[in-house]
mmCIF file of C-alpha atoms and ligand atoms in Angstrom:
data_model
loop_
_atom_site.group_PDB
_atom_site.id
_atom_site.type_symbol
_atom_site.label_atom_id
_atom_site.label_comp_id
_atom_site.label_asym_id
_atom_site.label_seq_id
_atom_site.Cartn_x
_atom_site.Cartn_y
_atom_site.Cartn_z
ATOM 1 C CA MET G 17 85.815 80.158 122.261
ATOM 2 C CA LEU G 18 87.655 83.965 122.507
ATOM 3 C CA SER G 19 86.529 87.336 122.886
ATOM 4 C CA ILE G 20 86.512 90.500 120.196
ATOM 5 C CA ARG G 21 88.758 92.027 123.417
ATOM 6 C CA VAL G 22 91.578 89.924 123.770
ATOM 7 C CA GLY G 23 92.194 89.433 120.268
ATOM 8 C CA ARG G 24 92.823 93.379 121.260
ATOM 9 C CA ALA G 25 95.780 92.642 123.560
ATOM 10 C CA ARG G 26 99.349 92.245 122.558
ATOM 11 C CA LEU G 27 102.641 90.592 123.866
ATOM 12 C CA SER G 28 104.991 94.063 124.902
ATOM 13 C CA ALA G 29 107.884 94.498 122.150
ATOM 14 C CA SER G 30 110.337 94.366 124.854
ATOM 15 C CA ALA G 31 108.745 90.733 126.220
ATOM 16 C CA THR G 32 108.618 89.596 122.891
ATOM 17 C CA ALA G 33 111.966 90.324 121.740
ATOM 18 C CA ALA G 34 113.470 89.276 125.362
ATOM 19 C CA GLN G 35 111.206 86.062 124.754
ATOM 20 C CA ARG G 36 112.837 85.553 121.574
ATOM 21 C CA ALA G 37 115.850 85.514 122.976
ATOM 22 C CA ARG G 38 115.424 83.367 125.286
ATOM 23 C CA GLU G 39 114.775 80.513 122.935
ATOM 24 C CA LEU G 40 117.325 81.091 120.565
ATOM 25 C CA ARG G 41 119.489 80.892 123.677
ATOM 26 C CA ALA G 42 117.061 77.599 124.250
ATOM 27 C CA ALA G 43 119.003 76.037 121.045
ATOM 28 C CA GLY G 44 122.256 76.827 121.866
ATOM 29 C CA LYS G 45 121.688 79.850 120.385
ATOM 30 C CA ASP G 46 124.298 82.809 122.131
ATOM 31 C CA ILE G 47 121.895 86.176 122.420
ATOM 32 C CA ILE G 48 122.863 88.877 124.367
ATOM 33 C CA GLU G 49 119.759 90.432 125.758
ATOM 34 C CA LEU G 50 119.124 93.953 126.371
ATOM 35 C CA ALA G 51 115.292 94.060 125.664
ATOM 36 C CA GLN G 52 113.692 94.474 129.992
ATOM 37 C CA GLY G 53 114.038 97.528 130.917
ATOM 38 C CA GLU G 54 114.655 96.055 135.119
ATOM 39 C CA PRO G 55 117.596 97.544 136.326
ATOM 40 C CA ASP G 56 120.663 94.788 137.099
ATOM 41 C CA PHE G 57 120.579 95.502 140.991
ATOM 42 C CA ASN G 58 119.310 94.155 143.859
ATOM 43 C CA THR G 59 116.045 95.474 146.068
ATOM 44 C CA PRO G 60 118.054 96.794 148.697
ATOM 45 C CA ASP G 61 119.095 94.732 151.769
ATOM 46 C CA HIS G 62 116.565 96.569 154.294
ATOM 47 C CA VAL G 63 113.992 96.217 152.033
ATOM 48 C CA ILE G 64 114.253 92.603 151.482
ATOM 49 C CA GLU G 65 114.251 92.769 156.202
ATOM 50 C CA ALA G 66 112.029 94.330 156.018
ATOM 51 C CA ALA G 67 109.405 91.940 153.942
ATOM 52 C CA HIS G 68 110.800 88.890 155.747
ATOM 53 C CA ARG G 69 109.606 90.864 159.039
ATOM 54 C CA ALA G 70 106.284 91.530 157.450
ATOM 55 C CA MET G 71 105.616 87.781 156.884
ATOM 56 C CA ARG G 72 106.443 86.683 160.495
ATOM 57 C CA ALA G 73 104.676 88.980 162.022
ATOM 58 C CA GLY G 74 101.695 87.523 160.088
ATOM 59 C CA GLN G 75 101.223 90.483 157.531
ATOM 60 C CA THR G 76 100.365 87.602 154.963
ATOM 61 C CA HIS G 77 96.719 88.066 154.629
ATOM 62 C CA TYR G 78 94.338 90.182 152.169
ATOM 63 C CA THR G 79 94.326 93.992 153.065
ATOM 64 C CA GLN G 80 93.022 96.669 151.657
ATOM 65 C CA VAL G 81 92.251 96.554 148.072
ATOM 66 C CA ASP G 82 94.274 99.884 147.150
ATOM 67 C CA GLY G 83 96.897 99.569 150.029
ATOM 68 C CA THR G 84 97.191 100.069 153.544
ATOM 69 C CA PRO G 85 97.437 102.476 156.000
ATOM 70 C CA GLU G 86 101.043 101.943 156.251
ATOM 71 C CA LEU G 87 102.033 102.025 152.902
ATOM 72 C CA LYS G 88 99.649 105.398 152.089
ATOM 73 C CA ALA G 89 101.301 107.225 154.888
ATOM 74 C CA ALA G 90 104.363 106.245 152.725
ATOM 75 C CA ILE G 91 103.653 107.587 149.527
ATOM 76 C CA ILE G 92 101.723 110.744 150.640
ATOM 77 C CA GLY G 93 105.359 111.007 152.793
ATOM 78 C CA LYS G 94 107.195 109.939 148.822
ATOM 79 C CA PHE G 95 104.870 113.400 147.368
ATOM 80 C CA ARG G 96 105.762 115.263 150.290
ATOM 81 C CA ARG G 97 109.018 115.149 150.589
ATOM 82 C CA GLU G 98 110.260 115.086 146.863
ATOM 83 C CA ASN G 99 107.888 117.128 144.749
ATOM 84 C CA ALA G 100 106.002 118.828 147.187
ATOM 85 C CA LEU G 101 102.825 117.492 146.902
ATOM 86 C CA GLU G 102 99.633 116.679 149.529
ATOM 87 C CA PHE G 103 97.702 113.968 149.151
ATOM 88 C CA LYS G 104 95.052 112.299 150.799
ATOM 89 C CA PRO G 105 95.202 108.724 151.607
ATOM 90 C CA GLU G 106 91.974 108.363 149.646
ATOM 91 C CA ASN G 107 93.844 110.145 146.320
ATOM 92 C CA ILE G 108 95.941 107.169 147.002
ATOM 93 C CA SER G 109 96.089 104.130 145.370
ATOM 94 C CA ALA G 110 98.031 101.346 144.713
ATOM 95 C CA GLY G 111 98.740 97.920 142.846
ATOM 96 C CA ALA G 112 100.342 95.671 141.126
ATOM 97 C CA GLY G 113 103.035 97.505 139.741
ATOM 98 C CA GLY G 114 101.909 100.877 137.736
ATOM 99 C CA LYS G 115 101.546 99.191 134.787
ATOM 100 C CA GLN G 116 97.817 97.478 136.879
ATOM 101 C CA VAL G 117 97.798 101.520 137.658
ATOM 102 C CA LEU G 118 97.712 103.044 134.570
ATOM 103 C CA TYR G 119 95.119 99.975 133.443
ATOM 104 C CA ASN G 120 93.026 100.598 136.288
ATOM 105 C CA ALA G 121 92.928 104.627 135.232
ATOM 106 C CA LEU G 122 92.622 103.791 131.369
ATOM 107 C CA MET G 123 90.000 101.224 132.534
ATOM 108 C CA ALA G 124 87.775 103.140 134.562
ATOM 109 C CA THR G 125 87.939 106.492 132.296
ATOM 110 C CA LEU G 126 87.196 105.156 128.367
ATOM 111 C CA ASP G 127 84.290 105.208 126.645
ATOM 112 C CA PRO G 128 84.795 104.419 123.064
ATOM 113 C CA GLY G 129 86.773 106.443 120.263
ATOM 114 C CA ASP G 130 87.366 108.627 123.550
ATOM 115 C CA GLU G 131 91.657 109.879 121.723
ATOM 116 C CA VAL G 132 94.415 109.322 124.053
ATOM 117 C CA LEU G 133 97.543 111.232 123.345
ATOM 118 C CA ILE G 134 100.449 109.203 123.286
ATOM 119 C CA PRO G 135 103.887 111.506 122.289
ATOM 120 C CA ALA G 136 105.527 109.514 120.182
ATOM 121 C CA PRO G 137 108.624 107.982 121.183
ATOM 122 C CA SER G 138 106.595 106.193 124.594
ATOM 123 C CA TRP G 139 105.685 102.935 125.985
ATOM 124 C CA VAL G 140 103.818 100.394 124.103
ATOM 125 C CA ALA G 141 101.573 100.171 127.127
ATOM 126 C CA TYR G 142 99.658 103.686 126.973
ATOM 127 C CA ALA G 143 98.583 102.252 123.269
ATOM 128 C CA ASP G 144 97.881 99.169 123.709
ATOM 129 C CA ILE G 145 96.002 99.137 126.960
ATOM 130 C CA THR G 146 94.074 102.035 125.221
ATOM 131 C CA HIS G 147 93.544 99.846 122.259
ATOM 132 C CA PHE G 148 92.161 97.249 125.048
ATOM 133 C CA ALA G 149 89.394 99.178 126.492
ATOM 134 C CA GLU G 150 88.337 100.706 123.169
ATOM 135 C CA GLY G 151 90.114 103.829 123.340
ATOM 136 C CA THR G 152 92.052 105.141 120.298
ATOM 137 C CA PRO G 153 95.438 106.099 120.358
ATOM 138 C CA VAL G 154 96.326 108.988 119.100
ATOM 139 C CA TRP G 155 100.311 109.093 118.125
ATOM 140 C CA LEU G 156 102.198 112.212 117.984
ATOM 141 C CA PRO G 157 105.153 112.030 116.513
ATOM 142 C CA THR G 158 108.000 114.041 118.394
ATOM 143 C CA ARG G 159 111.260 115.365 116.649
ATOM 144 C CA PRO G 160 114.866 114.455 117.736
ATOM 145 C CA GLU G 161 115.448 118.125 117.181
ATOM 146 C CA ASN G 162 113.228 118.668 120.388
ATOM 147 C CA ARG G 163 114.863 115.930 122.218
ATOM 148 C CA PHE G 164 111.355 113.967 121.828
ATOM 149 C CA LYS G 165 109.780 116.193 123.993
ATOM 150 C CA LEU G 166 105.753 117.091 122.427
ATOM 151 C CA ARG G 167 105.617 120.911 122.470
ATOM 152 C CA ALA G 168 102.669 122.587 123.645
ATOM 153 C CA GLU G 169 102.127 123.878 119.807
ATOM 154 C CA GLU G 170 101.770 120.017 118.688
ATOM 155 C CA LEU G 171 99.977 119.746 121.970
ATOM 156 C CA GLU G 172 97.635 122.195 120.877
ATOM 157 C CA ALA G 173 97.123 120.963 117.435
ATOM 158 C CA ALA G 174 95.985 117.247 118.188
ATOM 159 C CA ILE G 175 93.412 117.577 120.869
ATOM 160 C CA THR G 176 89.964 117.164 120.011
ATOM 161 C CA PRO G 177 86.408 117.269 121.640
ATOM 162 C CA ARG G 178 87.031 113.768 122.162
ATOM 163 C CA THR G 179 90.921 113.712 124.067
ATOM 164 C CA LYS G 180 89.738 112.744 127.010
ATOM 165 C CA TRP G 181 94.109 112.116 128.357
ATOM 166 C CA LEU G 182 97.720 113.039 128.124
ATOM 167 C CA MET G 183 100.198 110.559 128.677
ATOM 168 C CA LEU G 184 103.715 112.553 129.647
ATOM 169 C CA ASN G 185 106.423 110.384 130.470
ATOM 170 C CA SER G 186 109.312 111.870 131.816
ATOM 171 C CA PRO G 187 112.319 110.696 132.224
ATOM 172 C CA SER G 188 110.898 108.992 129.089
ATOM 173 C CA ASN G 189 111.571 105.239 128.402
ATOM 174 C CA PRO G 190 112.462 104.703 125.576
ATOM 175 C CA SER G 191 113.846 108.394 124.955
ATOM 176 C CA GLY G 192 115.466 109.287 128.095
ATOM 177 C CA ALA G 193 114.138 112.534 127.386
ATOM 178 C CA VAL G 194 113.470 114.496 130.706
ATOM 179 C CA TYR G 195 110.912 117.605 130.993
ATOM 180 C CA SER G 196 111.908 120.853 132.538
ATOM 181 C CA ALA G 197 109.118 122.562 134.680
ATOM 182 C CA ASP G 198 108.857 125.324 132.093
ATOM 183 C CA GLU G 199 108.346 123.276 129.620
ATOM 184 C CA LEU G 200 105.444 121.543 131.867
ATOM 185 C CA ARG G 201 104.503 125.093 132.148
ATOM 186 C CA ALA G 202 104.400 125.642 128.723
ATOM 187 C CA LEU G 203 101.754 122.165 127.899
ATOM 188 C CA ALA G 204 99.918 122.546 131.064
ATOM 189 C CA GLY G 205 98.776 126.760 129.241
ATOM 190 C CA VAL G 206 97.493 124.272 126.830
ATOM 191 C CA LEU G 207 95.817 122.063 129.261
ATOM 192 C CA ASP G 208 94.326 124.853 130.986
ATOM 193 C CA ARG G 209 92.468 126.061 127.629
ATOM 194 C CA HIS G 210 91.691 122.421 127.196
ATOM 195 C CA PRO G 211 89.672 120.958 130.517
ATOM 196 C CA GLN G 212 88.252 117.957 129.387
ATOM 197 C CA VAL G 213 92.009 117.087 129.169
ATOM 198 C CA TRP G 214 93.372 114.368 132.498
ATOM 199 C CA THR G 215 96.959 113.876 132.296
ATOM 200 C CA ILE G 216 98.886 111.168 133.217
ATOM 201 C CA ALA G 217 102.306 112.017 134.768
ATOM 202 C CA ASP G 218 103.589 108.538 134.744
ATOM 203 C CA ASP G 219 106.980 109.198 137.057
ATOM 204 C CA MET G 220 108.660 105.786 136.904
ATOM 205 C CA TYR G 221 111.799 106.797 136.703
ATOM 206 C CA GLU G 222 112.065 110.473 138.816
ATOM 207 C CA HIS G 223 115.277 109.141 140.178
ATOM 208 C CA ILE G 224 117.083 108.097 137.461
ATOM 209 C CA LEU G 225 118.243 111.264 136.361
ATOM 210 C CA PHE G 226 121.549 112.717 134.626
ATOM 211 C CA ASP G 227 124.441 115.178 134.969
ATOM 212 C CA GLY G 228 122.162 116.808 137.956
ATOM 213 C CA ARG G 229 119.087 117.483 135.900
ATOM 214 C CA SER G 230 116.732 118.588 138.862
ATOM 215 C CA PHE G 231 112.772 116.865 138.469
ATOM 216 C CA ALA G 232 109.481 117.854 137.706
ATOM 217 C CA THR G 233 106.042 116.998 137.151
ATOM 218 C CA LEU G 234 103.004 118.360 135.519
ATOM 219 C CA ALA G 235 101.187 118.621 139.078
ATOM 220 C CA ALA G 236 103.198 120.402 141.319
ATOM 221 C CA VAL G 237 104.530 122.744 137.773
ATOM 222 C CA ALA G 238 100.228 123.722 137.616
ATOM 223 C CA PRO G 239 98.796 122.956 140.831
ATOM 224 C CA GLN G 240 95.539 124.460 139.002
ATOM 225 C CA LEU G 241 95.548 120.902 137.234
ATOM 226 C CA THR G 242 95.412 118.842 140.250
ATOM 227 C CA GLY G 243 92.175 117.817 140.037
ATOM 228 C CA ARG G 244 92.741 116.319 136.201
ATOM 229 C CA VAL G 245 96.606 115.008 137.012
ATOM 230 C CA LEU G 246 97.489 111.085 138.936
ATOM 231 C CA THR G 247 100.902 111.410 139.166
ATOM 232 C CA VAL G 248 101.820 107.893 138.447
ATOM 233 C CA ASN G 249 105.305 106.097 140.317
ATOM 234 C CA GLY G 250 106.487 102.123 142.180
ATOM 235 C CA CYS G 251 109.168 100.761 143.273
ATOM 236 C CA SER G 252 110.178 98.555 140.376
ATOM 237 C CA LYS G 253 112.759 101.155 139.001
ATOM 238 C CA THR G 254 113.826 103.091 141.997
ATOM 239 C CA TYR G 255 114.784 100.256 144.385
ATOM 240 C CA ALA G 256 115.019 97.415 141.850
ATOM 241 C CA MET G 257 111.674 96.162 143.023
ATOM 242 C CA THR G 258 110.695 94.937 139.320
ATOM 243 C CA GLY G 259 109.540 91.192 140.310
ATOM 244 C CA TRP G 260 108.268 92.588 143.776
ATOM 245 C CA ARG G 261 105.006 93.724 141.657
ATOM 246 C CA LEU G 262 103.774 97.473 143.528
ATOM 247 C CA GLY G 263 103.292 100.767 141.743
ATOM 248 C CA TYR G 264 101.166 103.533 142.910
ATOM 249 C CA ALA G 265 99.334 106.939 141.358
ATOM 250 C CA ALA G 266 97.910 109.848 142.904
ATOM 251 C CA GLY G 267 94.960 111.787 142.233
ATOM 252 C CA PRO G 268 91.346 113.232 142.180
ATOM 253 C CA ALA G 269 89.461 110.602 144.982
ATOM 254 C CA GLU G 270 86.591 110.166 142.720
ATOM 255 C CA LEU G 271 89.026 107.838 140.146
ATOM 256 C CA VAL G 272 91.040 106.639 142.671
ATOM 257 C CA ARG G 273 88.001 105.668 144.066
ATOM 258 C CA ALA G 274 86.979 103.599 140.443
ATOM 259 C CA MET G 275 90.005 102.734 139.953
ATOM 260 C CA GLY G 276 89.943 100.399 143.367
ATOM 261 C CA ARG G 277 86.346 99.104 142.565
ATOM 262 C CA LEU G 278 88.677 97.607 139.215
ATOM 263 C CA GLN G 279 91.294 96.393 141.219
ATOM 264 C CA ALA G 280 89.054 94.702 143.138
ATOM 265 C CA GLN G 281 87.749 92.659 140.532
ATOM 266 C CA SER G 282 91.040 91.697 139.336
ATOM 267 C CA SER G 283 93.724 91.100 141.401
ATOM 268 C CA ILE G 284 92.265 93.009 144.685
ATOM 269 C CA ASN G 285 95.015 94.391 146.742
ATOM 270 C CA PRO G 286 98.688 93.901 145.601
ATOM 271 C CA SER G 287 100.572 91.234 147.140
ATOM 272 C CA SER G 288 100.686 92.305 151.126
ATOM 273 C CA VAL G 289 104.794 91.462 151.289
ATOM 274 C CA SER G 290 105.579 93.614 148.386
ATOM 275 C CA GLN G 291 103.305 96.271 150.924
ATOM 276 C CA ALA G 292 105.296 96.023 153.474
ATOM 277 C CA ALA G 293 108.646 96.097 151.646
ATOM 278 C CA ALA G 294 107.074 99.539 149.732
ATOM 279 C CA VAL G 295 106.677 101.147 152.639
ATOM 280 C CA ALA G 296 110.715 99.848 154.400
ATOM 281 C CA ALA G 297 111.536 101.326 150.831
ATOM 282 C CA LEU G 298 110.019 104.881 151.028
ATOM 283 C CA ASN G 299 110.780 105.391 154.208
ATOM 284 C CA GLY G 300 114.131 104.246 154.491
ATOM 285 C CA PRO G 301 117.775 105.797 153.665
ATOM 286 C CA GLN G 302 118.117 107.115 149.865
ATOM 287 C CA ASP G 303 121.438 107.385 149.344
ATOM 288 C CA ILE G 304 121.212 103.771 147.193
ATOM 289 C CA VAL G 305 118.860 104.888 144.552
ATOM 290 C CA ARG G 306 121.704 108.311 144.307
ATOM 291 C CA ALA G 307 124.370 105.368 143.843
ATOM 292 C CA ARG G 308 122.494 103.941 141.508
ATOM 293 C CA CYS G 309 121.938 106.562 139.487
ATOM 294 C CA ALA G 310 125.729 107.317 139.059
ATOM 295 C CA GLU G 311 126.086 104.250 137.583
ATOM 296 C CA PHE G 312 123.534 104.157 135.576
ATOM 297 C CA GLN G 313 125.166 107.319 134.022
ATOM 298 C CA ALA G 314 128.769 106.303 133.796
ATOM 299 C CA ARG G 315 127.083 103.216 131.720
ATOM 300 C CA ARG G 316 125.386 105.855 129.534
ATOM 301 C CA ASP G 317 129.225 108.318 129.451
ATOM 302 C CA ALA G 318 131.127 104.878 128.660
ATOM 303 C CA ILE G 319 128.450 103.325 125.908
ATOM 304 C CA VAL G 320 126.648 106.183 124.475
ATOM 305 C CA PRO G 321 130.282 107.054 121.797
ATOM 306 C CA ARG G 322 130.711 103.422 120.732
ATOM 307 C CA PHE G 323 127.260 103.680 119.800
ATOM 308 C CA ALA G 324 127.177 107.251 118.168
ATOM 309 C CA ALA G 325 131.010 106.137 116.189
ATOM 310 C CA ILE G 326 129.175 102.964 114.218
ATOM 311 C CA PRO G 327 128.622 104.042 110.841
ATOM 312 C CA GLY G 328 124.298 103.900 109.909
ATOM 313 C CA LEU G 329 124.288 104.692 113.941
ATOM 314 C CA ALA G 330 123.061 108.033 115.337
ATOM 315 C CA VAL G 331 122.365 108.485 118.873
ATOM 316 C CA GLU G 332 122.333 111.130 122.141
ATOM 317 C CA PRO G 333 123.116 110.197 125.672
ATOM 318 C CA PRO G 334 119.374 110.319 127.040
ATOM 319 C CA HIS G 335 119.064 112.731 129.924
ATOM 320 C CA GLY G 336 117.595 109.989 131.989
ATOM 321 C CA ALA G 337 115.341 106.316 132.428
ATOM 322 C CA PHE G 338 117.935 103.993 130.873
ATOM 323 C CA TYR G 339 117.474 103.311 127.378
ATOM 324 C CA LEU G 340 119.366 104.001 124.388
ATOM 325 C CA TYR G 341 116.960 105.143 121.226
ATOM 326 C CA VAL G 342 119.245 104.620 118.769
ATOM 327 C CA SER G 343 118.753 106.318 115.135
ATOM 328 C CA CYS G 344 118.987 103.622 111.983
ATOM 329 C CA ALA G 345 118.065 105.424 109.822
ATOM 330 C CA GLY G 346 121.239 104.627 107.040
ATOM 331 C CA TRP G 347 121.334 101.083 108.074
ATOM 332 C CA LEU G 348 118.142 101.899 105.680
ATOM 333 C CA GLY G 349 118.267 99.938 102.093
ATOM 334 C CA LYS G 350 121.008 97.823 102.515
ATOM 335 C CA ARG G 351 121.098 94.802 101.663
ATOM 336 C CA THR G 352 122.316 91.838 104.181
ATOM 337 C CA PRO G 353 125.661 88.434 102.790
ATOM 338 C CA GLU G 354 121.726 87.090 101.793
ATOM 339 C CA GLY G 355 120.848 89.437 99.622
ATOM 340 C CA LYS G 356 118.027 90.729 101.982
ATOM 341 C CA VAL G 357 116.985 94.715 101.972
ATOM 342 C CA LEU G 358 116.501 95.554 105.282
ATOM 343 C CA ALA G 359 112.913 97.690 104.460
ATOM 344 C CA ASN G 360 112.751 98.582 108.264
ATOM 345 C CA ASP G 361 113.993 98.658 111.900
ATOM 346 C CA SER G 362 111.623 95.441 112.584
ATOM 347 C CA ASP G 363 113.943 94.362 109.579
ATOM 348 C CA VAL G 364 116.605 95.978 111.704
ATOM 349 C CA CYS G 365 116.353 94.241 114.812
ATOM 350 C CA ALA G 366 115.388 90.503 112.745
ATOM 351 C CA TRP G 367 119.531 90.980 111.043
ATOM 352 C CA LEU G 368 120.748 91.969 114.788
ATOM 353 C CA LEU G 369 119.319 89.052 116.583
ATOM 354 C CA GLU G 370 120.547 87.293 113.235
ATOM 355 C CA GLY G 371 124.171 88.913 114.969
ATOM 356 C CA GLY G 372 123.796 87.274 118.895
ATOM 357 C CA VAL G 373 121.740 90.973 119.970
ATOM 358 C CA ALA G 374 118.537 90.780 120.967
ATOM 359 C CA LEU G 375 116.687 94.271 120.976
ATOM 360 C CA PRO G 376 113.328 96.060 119.775
ATOM 361 C CA ASN G 377 112.695 98.073 117.167
ATOM 362 C CA GLY G 378 110.591 102.049 117.362
ATOM 363 C CA ALA G 379 108.337 101.091 115.155
ATOM 364 C CA ASN G 380 106.917 99.080 118.787
ATOM 365 C CA TYR G 381 107.241 102.571 120.166
ATOM 366 C CA GLY G 382 105.413 104.439 117.893
ATOM 367 C CA LEU G 383 108.398 106.425 116.246
ATOM 368 C CA SER G 384 110.830 105.205 113.524
ATOM 369 C CA PRO G 385 113.399 103.663 112.080
ATOM 370 C CA TYR G 386 114.836 103.788 115.610
ATOM 371 C CA PHE G 387 115.955 100.373 117.653
ATOM 372 C CA ARG G 388 115.890 100.691 122.308
ATOM 373 C CA VAL G 389 118.818 99.197 124.212
ATOM 374 C CA SER G 390 118.409 99.067 127.850
ATOM 375 C CA ILE G 391 121.876 100.193 129.513
ATOM 376 C CA ALA G 392 120.470 98.111 132.851
ATOM 377 C CA THR G 393 123.532 95.756 131.935
ATOM 378 C CA GLY G 394 126.475 96.275 133.545
ATOM 379 C CA LEU G 395 129.439 97.485 131.141
ATOM 380 C CA PRO G 396 131.315 94.475 129.612
ATOM 381 C CA VAL G 397 127.905 93.151 128.137
ATOM 382 C CA LEU G 398 126.894 96.316 126.647
ATOM 383 C CA GLU G 399 130.310 95.890 125.065
ATOM 384 C CA GLU G 400 130.064 92.960 123.963
ATOM 385 C CA ALA G 401 126.628 93.900 122.115
ATOM 386 C CA CYS G 402 128.382 97.259 120.644
ATOM 387 C CA ARG G 403 131.152 94.985 118.791
ATOM 388 C CA ARG G 404 128.373 92.580 117.609
ATOM 389 C CA ILE G 405 126.346 95.125 116.597
ATOM 390 C CA ALA G 406 129.284 97.408 114.605
ATOM 391 C CA ALA G 407 129.842 93.296 113.222
ATOM 392 C CA ALA G 408 126.959 93.120 111.888
ATOM 393 C CA GLY G 409 126.121 96.430 110.504
ATOM 394 C CA GLY G 410 130.025 95.649 108.511
ATOM 395 C CA LYS G 411 128.530 93.004 107.054
ATOM 396 C CA LEU G 412 125.819 95.211 105.264
ATOM 397 C CA ALA G 413 126.456 96.651 101.468
HETATM 398 N N1 PLP Y 642 106.611 103.080 132.991
HETATM 399 C C1 PLP Y 642 107.334 103.007 132.095
HETATM 400 C C2 PLP Y 642 107.056 104.555 131.389
HETATM 401 C C3 PLP Y 642 108.080 101.590 131.799
HETATM 402 O O1 PLP Y 642 109.190 101.465 130.948
HETATM 403 C C4 PLP Y 642 107.248 100.865 132.738
HETATM 404 C C5 PLP Y 642 107.644 99.223 133.380
HETATM 405 O O2 PLP Y 642 108.674 99.077 131.864
HETATM 406 C C6 PLP Y 642 106.585 101.113 134.261
HETATM 407 C C7 PLP Y 642 105.635 102.111 133.782
HETATM 408 C C8 PLP Y 642 106.058 99.837 135.135
HETATM 409 O O3 PLP Y 642 106.716 99.422 135.565
HETATM 410 P P1 PLP Y 642 106.003 98.529 136.938
HETATM 411 O O4 PLP Y 642 104.756 98.046 136.822
HETATM 412 O O5 PLP Y 642 107.161 97.543 136.625
HETATM 413 O O6 PLP Y 642 105.295 99.255 138.249
#
């Protein structure tokens, strides 16, 4: 009864780990869940009030499929203000989260066998959606000594005549890698020589950037590529609006139109109320964004040394986003008290779950042996998780 297609749709690693945590909790186990990637803050009050006003004013109907004129104007204003990028309304597509926008883009462009280059580690959805769209995900392993960033020569070596997309995510989920303008220019130098390769710049974590780093995005540093770059962003992480489901992209009008046609046949417009809320978020005061970023940085600074001190684990402070990508290489080959040998990072995460912490393992992000820790949680919980992880490690022999 079910299609072959749906067999290719997987549940995400973080959702699976979070679900497992919920089940164990329901069964009475005390589990700390650091799997889900969402800020623990609330949506800013002025955004909630704007949504309320919009509902009262009757903005409860269908809208234009890929965004109201007001939302598109706010998105254009954001790109101009923050990224020095100029777009017209026909270049903008809004959907139910960055994920829907990415889904639309890959579904609108991939034919069977088309290759999508995905630096590893990356958010697993890129590979899953590619697979679903009958494309071929090509993982490009990066090195910890290069801070998990793809280098120009690695990109060059991976491009084939079937390469259609390069996925670039900075700051990165899960590694926290941040590409400088020079590093993006070096990649652009390669892309210049391969006109069939388009790039998705996933800027979802743009504003969660540490130590005073400045943000760079491919379309701005390599304007010659703007005809084949789709810049994706959204309200989820910047404004703690994951539940509102509002993401957007800017790119060539032909691609944007095709994405809209797909969306018209699935969900139609993103929620009218969420669009009004996004207008308030994008046009309103931005100081809260900076304050929250400072809070993520303080957590990072407090928690990274605790993880780094656990024997067998290794982690570098992320430069952005709100995850630690922790190497557990030093635990592989060790035995639990029951005699089970930890052979890979999936075994490590199963062992940590027994120890009371739910985390997704690195294989889900294309690079092992690691696990990902979301630090979008209050410090006391993170510290308790650290204690539990250290205790689980202490039982290995
Ligand atoms: N891009 C990256 C790298 C992410 O980690 C996420 C969410 O976890 C998204 C995009 C999509 O976010 P949303 O669909 O909530 O806008």
